[in-house]
Short mmCIF file of C-alpha atoms (C1' of nucleotides) in Angstrom, two decimals:
data_model
loop_
_atom_site.label_atom_id
_atom_site.label_comp_id
_atom_site.label_asym_id
_atom_site.label_seq_id
_atom_site.Cartn_x
_atom_site.Cartn_y
_atom_site.Cartn_z
CA MET A 28 8.73 -9.22 55.27
CA SER A 29 8.55 -7.62 58.68
CA ALA A 30 5.18 -6.56 59.82
CA GLY A 31 4.84 -2.44 60.45
CA SER A 32 7.78 -0.18 61.41
CA ARG A 33 7.14 3.21 63.10
CA LEU A 34 9.63 4.50 60.89
CA PRO A 35 9.46 6.19 57.72
CA ASP A 36 10.30 3.31 56.12
CA ASP A 37 13.59 1.73 56.36
CA VAL A 38 15.44 0.66 53.05
CA GLU A 39 15.26 -2.45 51.93
CA PRO A 40 18.80 -3.37 51.97
CA ASP A 41 18.45 -6.94 49.90
CA THR A 42 18.01 -4.74 46.74
CA CYS A 43 21.11 -2.69 46.64
CA ALA A 44 22.75 -5.80 48.56
CA ALA A 45 22.09 -8.05 45.44
CA PHE A 46 22.85 -4.92 42.95
CA ARG A 47 25.86 -4.39 44.83
CA ASP A 48 26.62 -8.16 44.63
CA ALA A 49 26.44 -8.36 40.74
CA LEU A 50 28.73 -5.61 40.63
CA ASP A 51 31.01 -7.10 42.07
CA ARG A 52 30.72 -9.68 38.88
CA VAL A 53 30.74 -7.41 36.09
CA GLY A 54 31.32 -4.16 37.52
CA SER A 55 34.83 -4.17 36.62
CA LYS A 56 36.53 -1.83 33.67
CA TRP A 57 36.39 -4.56 31.73
CA GLY A 58 34.23 -7.65 32.76
CA ILE A 59 30.99 -6.32 30.53
CA ALA A 60 33.09 -5.74 27.54
CA ILE A 61 34.46 -9.53 27.34
CA ILE A 62 31.16 -10.76 28.12
CA ALA A 63 29.73 -8.72 24.67
CA ALA A 64 32.42 -9.90 22.93
CA ALA A 65 32.26 -13.74 23.83
CA THR A 66 28.42 -13.82 23.46
CA GLU A 67 27.41 -16.64 20.75
CA SER A 68 31.03 -17.19 19.54
CA PRO A 69 33.36 -18.47 20.75
CA ILE A 70 36.72 -16.21 20.82
CA ARG A 71 40.40 -16.54 21.06
CA PHE A 72 42.75 -14.94 23.16
CA ALA A 73 44.05 -12.78 20.29
CA GLU A 74 41.10 -11.66 19.06
CA LEU A 75 39.53 -10.53 22.15
CA HIS A 76 42.58 -8.67 22.91
CA ARG A 77 41.90 -6.65 19.49
CA SER A 78 38.11 -5.80 19.39
CA ILE A 79 38.59 -4.64 22.99
CA PRO A 80 40.25 -1.48 21.85
CA GLY A 81 42.40 -0.24 24.82
CA ILE A 82 42.34 -3.03 26.76
CA SER A 83 46.11 -4.84 28.13
CA ARG A 84 47.03 -8.56 28.26
CA ARG A 85 47.28 -8.65 31.60
CA MET A 86 44.07 -6.80 32.16
CA LEU A 87 42.54 -9.41 29.63
CA THR A 88 44.15 -12.06 31.53
CA LEU A 89 42.87 -11.38 34.90
CA THR A 90 39.45 -9.99 34.06
CA LEU A 91 39.02 -13.58 31.97
CA ARG A 92 40.24 -15.64 35.14
CA THR A 93 37.85 -13.62 37.40
CA LEU A 94 34.65 -13.96 34.97
CA GLU A 95 35.64 -18.13 34.71
CA ARG A 96 36.11 -18.46 38.62
CA ASP A 97 32.22 -16.65 38.52
CA GLY A 98 31.09 -19.59 35.61
CA LEU A 99 30.38 -16.68 33.39
CA ILE A 100 33.56 -17.47 30.71
CA THR A 101 34.39 -21.41 29.71
CA ARG A 102 37.98 -21.68 28.68
CA THR A 103 38.90 -24.09 25.84
CA VAL A 104 42.49 -25.03 25.61
CA HIS A 105 43.37 -26.50 22.06
CA PRO A 106 46.71 -28.37 22.35
CA THR A 107 47.80 -27.51 19.53
CA VAL A 108 51.07 -25.42 18.00
CA PRO A 109 50.91 -22.43 18.46
CA PRO A 110 48.51 -22.95 21.45
CA GLN A 111 45.10 -22.20 20.71
CA VAL A 112 42.86 -20.77 23.17
CA GLU A 113 39.20 -20.45 23.17
CA TYR A 114 36.70 -18.27 25.59
CA THR A 115 32.66 -19.03 25.69
CA ALA A 116 30.29 -16.90 27.26
CA THR A 117 28.05 -19.36 29.47
CA PRO A 118 24.29 -19.40 29.22
CA LEU A 119 24.87 -17.71 32.95
CA ALA A 120 27.03 -14.53 31.61
CA GLU A 121 24.07 -14.55 28.79
CA GLU A 122 21.28 -14.36 31.26
CA LEU A 123 23.61 -11.76 33.02
CA PHE A 124 24.50 -10.10 30.09
CA ALA A 125 20.38 -9.46 28.84
CA SER A 126 19.95 -7.77 32.45
CA THR A 127 22.09 -5.39 31.93
CA ARG A 128 20.58 -4.23 28.99
CA ALA A 129 17.87 -1.86 30.77
CA LEU A 130 20.65 0.10 32.67
CA SER A 131 22.44 0.12 29.26
CA ASP A 132 18.89 2.05 27.83
CA TRP A 133 18.63 4.11 30.50
CA ALA A 134 22.01 5.42 30.17
CA GLU A 135 21.36 6.11 26.35
CA ASN A 136 18.02 7.62 26.63
CA ASN A 137 18.70 9.92 29.59
CA HIS A 138 22.37 11.15 28.83
CA GLU A 139 21.36 14.47 27.82
CA LYS A 140 18.95 15.04 30.70
CA VAL A 141 22.41 13.74 33.18
CA ALA A 142 24.76 16.25 31.01
CA ALA A 143 22.19 19.40 30.96
CA ALA A 144 21.81 18.69 34.86
CA ARG A 145 25.62 19.12 35.32
CA ALA A 146 25.78 22.24 33.33
CA ALA A 147 22.95 23.54 35.08
CA TYR A 148 24.48 22.75 38.81
CA ASP A 149 27.77 23.61 37.65
CA ASP A 150 26.89 27.07 36.46
CA ASN A 151 24.78 27.68 39.54
CA GLU A 152 28.81 26.93 41.63
CA ALA A 153 30.69 29.12 39.19
CA ALA A 154 27.74 31.67 39.99
CA ARG A 155 27.84 31.18 43.80
CA ALA A 156 31.76 31.44 43.67
CA ARG A 157 31.53 35.28 42.57
CA MET B 22 25.31 2.14 10.94
CA SER B 23 28.77 0.47 9.01
CA ALA B 24 28.37 -1.93 6.44
CA GLY B 25 29.27 -5.20 6.67
CA SER B 26 32.65 -5.83 7.73
CA ARG B 27 34.72 -9.12 6.89
CA LEU B 28 35.55 -9.62 10.90
CA PRO B 29 33.95 -12.54 12.91
CA ASP B 30 32.00 -9.59 14.27
CA ASP B 31 33.27 -6.33 16.04
CA VAL B 32 31.53 -5.99 19.64
CA GLU B 33 28.92 -3.11 20.22
CA PRO B 34 30.69 -0.96 21.56
CA ASP B 35 27.67 1.05 22.26
CA THR B 36 26.02 -1.23 24.19
CA CYS B 37 29.00 -1.41 26.94
CA ALA B 38 29.86 1.91 26.54
CA ALA B 39 26.76 2.68 27.72
CA PHE B 40 26.43 -0.12 31.02
CA ARG B 41 30.23 1.70 31.83
CA ASP B 42 27.95 5.18 31.46
CA ALA B 43 25.61 4.37 34.14
CA LEU B 44 28.23 2.95 36.32
CA ASP B 45 29.60 6.52 36.08
CA ARG B 46 26.29 7.39 37.80
CA VAL B 47 25.55 4.82 40.36
CA GLY B 48 28.19 2.35 40.22
CA SER B 49 29.97 3.98 43.56
CA LYS B 50 29.71 2.11 46.92
CA TRP B 51 26.73 4.08 48.35
CA GLY B 52 24.84 5.31 45.34
CA ILE B 53 22.29 2.87 44.55
CA ALA B 54 21.77 3.06 48.26
CA ILE B 55 21.06 6.69 48.92
CA ILE B 56 18.82 6.69 45.76
CA ALA B 57 16.94 4.07 47.40
CA ALA B 58 16.27 5.61 51.01
CA ALA B 59 15.52 9.01 49.03
CA THR B 60 12.83 7.31 46.57
CA GLU B 61 9.38 8.31 47.19
CA SER B 62 9.82 10.41 50.43
CA PRO B 63 11.86 12.87 50.86
CA ILE B 64 14.42 11.87 53.92
CA ARG B 65 17.00 14.28 56.30
CA PHE B 66 20.72 13.82 56.32
CA ALA B 67 20.77 12.02 59.75
CA GLU B 68 18.02 9.91 58.70
CA LEU B 69 19.98 8.52 55.93
CA HIS B 70 23.06 8.41 57.79
CA ARG B 71 21.21 6.18 60.20
CA SER B 72 19.48 4.46 57.70
CA ILE B 73 22.33 3.10 55.31
CA PRO B 74 24.35 1.31 57.83
CA GLY B 75 28.13 1.71 57.53
CA ILE B 76 28.76 5.17 55.39
CA SER B 77 30.49 7.53 56.91
CA ARG B 78 28.99 11.32 56.97
CA ARG B 79 32.11 12.43 54.38
CA MET B 80 30.67 9.73 51.73
CA LEU B 81 27.41 10.83 52.45
CA THR B 82 28.10 14.09 51.79
CA LEU B 83 30.34 13.41 48.92
CA THR B 84 27.58 11.31 46.72
CA LEU B 85 24.89 13.20 47.60
CA ARG B 86 26.61 16.11 45.54
CA THR B 87 27.37 14.05 42.65
CA LEU B 88 23.88 12.59 42.58
CA GLU B 89 22.65 15.87 43.03
CA ARG B 90 25.12 17.38 40.10
CA ASP B 91 23.80 14.67 37.64
CA GLY B 92 20.46 15.60 38.42
CA LEU B 93 19.67 11.88 40.48
CA ILE B 94 18.55 14.23 44.08
CA THR B 95 16.85 17.43 44.92
CA ARG B 96 18.21 19.18 47.88
CA THR B 97 15.92 21.05 49.72
CA VAL B 98 16.97 23.84 52.62
CA HIS B 99 14.62 24.50 55.58
CA PRO B 100 16.31 28.10 56.82
CA THR B 101 14.77 26.68 60.50
CA VAL B 102 16.87 26.28 63.48
CA PRO B 103 18.53 24.09 63.86
CA PRO B 104 18.72 23.41 60.12
CA GLN B 105 16.89 20.84 58.62
CA VAL B 106 17.76 19.35 54.61
CA GLU B 107 16.24 17.07 52.68
CA TYR B 108 16.92 14.84 49.81
CA THR B 109 14.41 13.57 47.54
CA ALA B 110 15.30 11.11 44.69
CA THR B 111 14.15 12.41 41.21
CA PRO B 112 11.83 10.58 38.19
CA LEU B 113 14.73 10.39 36.99
CA ALA B 114 16.52 8.66 39.39
CA GLU B 115 13.50 6.55 40.04
CA GLU B 116 13.90 5.60 36.24
CA LEU B 117 17.20 4.76 36.99
CA PHE B 118 16.66 2.80 39.40
CA ALA B 119 13.77 0.76 38.28
CA SER B 120 16.67 0.01 35.59
CA THR B 121 18.44 -1.80 38.33
CA ARG B 122 16.20 -4.41 39.08
CA ALA B 123 16.83 -6.40 36.28
CA LEU B 124 20.40 -6.61 37.73
CA SER B 125 19.70 -7.02 41.09
CA ASP B 126 17.04 -9.88 40.11
CA TRP B 127 19.41 -11.66 38.31
CA ALA B 128 22.61 -11.34 41.10
CA GLU B 129 19.41 -12.51 43.88
CA ASN B 130 18.51 -15.93 41.74
CA ASN B 131 21.89 -16.80 40.42
CA HIS B 132 24.22 -16.11 43.53
CA GLU B 133 24.41 -19.76 44.45
CA LYS B 134 25.54 -20.77 41.11
CA VAL B 135 28.59 -18.04 40.79
CA ALA B 136 29.23 -19.73 44.55
CA ALA B 137 29.30 -22.82 43.50
CA ALA B 138 31.14 -22.11 40.40
CA ARG B 139 33.94 -20.76 42.88
CA ALA B 140 34.28 -23.58 44.78
CA ALA B 141 34.67 -25.81 41.86
CA TYR B 142 37.39 -23.51 40.52
CA ASP B 143 39.30 -23.17 43.67
CA ASP B 144 39.14 -26.78 44.35
CA ASN B 145 40.84 -27.77 41.26
CA GLU B 146 43.60 -24.93 41.46
CA ALA B 147 44.09 -26.44 44.65
CA ALA B 148 44.21 -29.87 43.29
CA ARG B 149 46.32 -28.62 40.40
CA ALA B 150 48.72 -27.07 43.06
CA ARG B 151 49.13 -30.59 44.30
"C1'" DC C 1 22.09 19.71 62.75
"C1'" DC C 2 25.05 19.07 58.58
"C1'" DG C 3 28.26 19.16 57.04
"C1'" DT C 4 34.35 19.91 55.67
"C1'" DA C 5 39.61 19.68 55.71
"C1'" DT C 6 43.08 16.12 56.38
"C1'" DC C 7 45.43 12.70 56.22
"C1'" DC C 8 46.60 7.48 55.06
"C1'" DC C 9 45.63 3.20 52.76
"C1'" DC C 10 44.42 0.09 49.38
"C1'" DG C 11 43.08 -2.11 45.32
"C1'" DA C 12 42.15 -1.48 40.55
"C1'" DC C 13 44.87 -0.47 36.55
"C1'" DG C 14 48.43 0.62 33.24
"C1'" DA C 15 53.37 -0.22 30.95
"C1'" DT C 16 56.76 -2.83 30.45
"C1'" DA C 17 59.87 -7.08 29.90
"C1'" DC C 18 60.12 -11.54 30.19
"C1'" DT C 19 58.51 -16.94 28.78
"C1'" DG C 20 56.81 -21.87 27.09
"C1'" DC D 18 50.08 -17.35 20.75
"C1'" DA D 19 48.58 -17.25 24.73
"C1'" DG D 20 50.22 -16.16 28.75
"C1'" DT D 21 52.99 -14.16 33.63
"C1'" DA D 22 56.03 -11.16 36.56
"C1'" DT D 23 57.09 -6.77 38.09
"C1'" DC D 24 56.69 -2.09 39.13
"C1'" DG D 25 54.49 2.08 39.67
"C1'" DT D 26 50.36 5.43 39.70
"C1'" DC D 27 45.67 6.92 40.90
"C1'" DG D 28 41.70 7.47 42.62
"C1'" DG D 29 37.72 5.82 45.76
"C1'" DG D 30 36.89 5.26 50.36
"C1'" DG D 31 37.77 5.42 55.32
"C1'" DA D 32 39.14 7.45 60.65
"C1'" DT D 33 39.41 11.70 62.86
"C1'" DA D 34 39.01 16.33 64.04
"C1'" DC D 35 36.95 20.84 62.98
"C1'" DG D 36 33.41 24.79 61.80
"C1'" DG D 37 28.75 27.67 61.18
#
DNA sequence: CCGTATCCCCGACGATACTG
DNA sequence: CAGTATCGTCGGGGATACGG
């Protein structure tokens, strides 16, 4: 975009800014799990709560609200007794979820390499401490 | 892996666990920016500090250590006076960075949709409050 | 030039109890 | 069933100052 600069090349701020932006949408502790659970079939609050181990009702509510606000989740209230509420991931969320795959795959494929690097690093540290 | 269950289909925990795992590596505030700045050419501490606006020396050091520990950044000390240290992203980090692209692209392409969704939601909220 | 050491703040998250 | 209210914790990250 810019003409050449003399510096060794500046960082592209746009790319990593966009990444941070994505994280603001889906980087929270439960965001992705909720979207994953709500893709392709509507799911009720209690089901959601059951299918995501460890989440509290509070965080479920909060995260759902954020996702809804960002247009990633649709909330449908059926005025029955007892009340019934269904959540569905929007197409936007499904695209987002798909874009997540590359990163997940990387993590899955390279988890061991990272673990090995850590072990080596920590070993070195321990040795240095002696 | 498991035989079929009767439930409406449980979430795949592996996928989103892997995503969370990736975030543990590169989800910190400055992680990606540092990797981006250190790809394809070694870069010195001070240069890094200059090319990433807003980062403190403290966070630069801390994040670099984590990345180094995970095998994503290589640290090379040249024993000169004054001291000179160069950081380079490893091939592993470059793969990781590449896997980041899909998400960044999504954010760039859909930023406006999200903004619109927010505006609509907040409008609704404001109306409901009256 | 390349970091470390301290102190502090704030927002994400969890636990628990209550409500329509 | 589907939330809300309140309180407390914990750690990431910023400001500042010092050291090799």
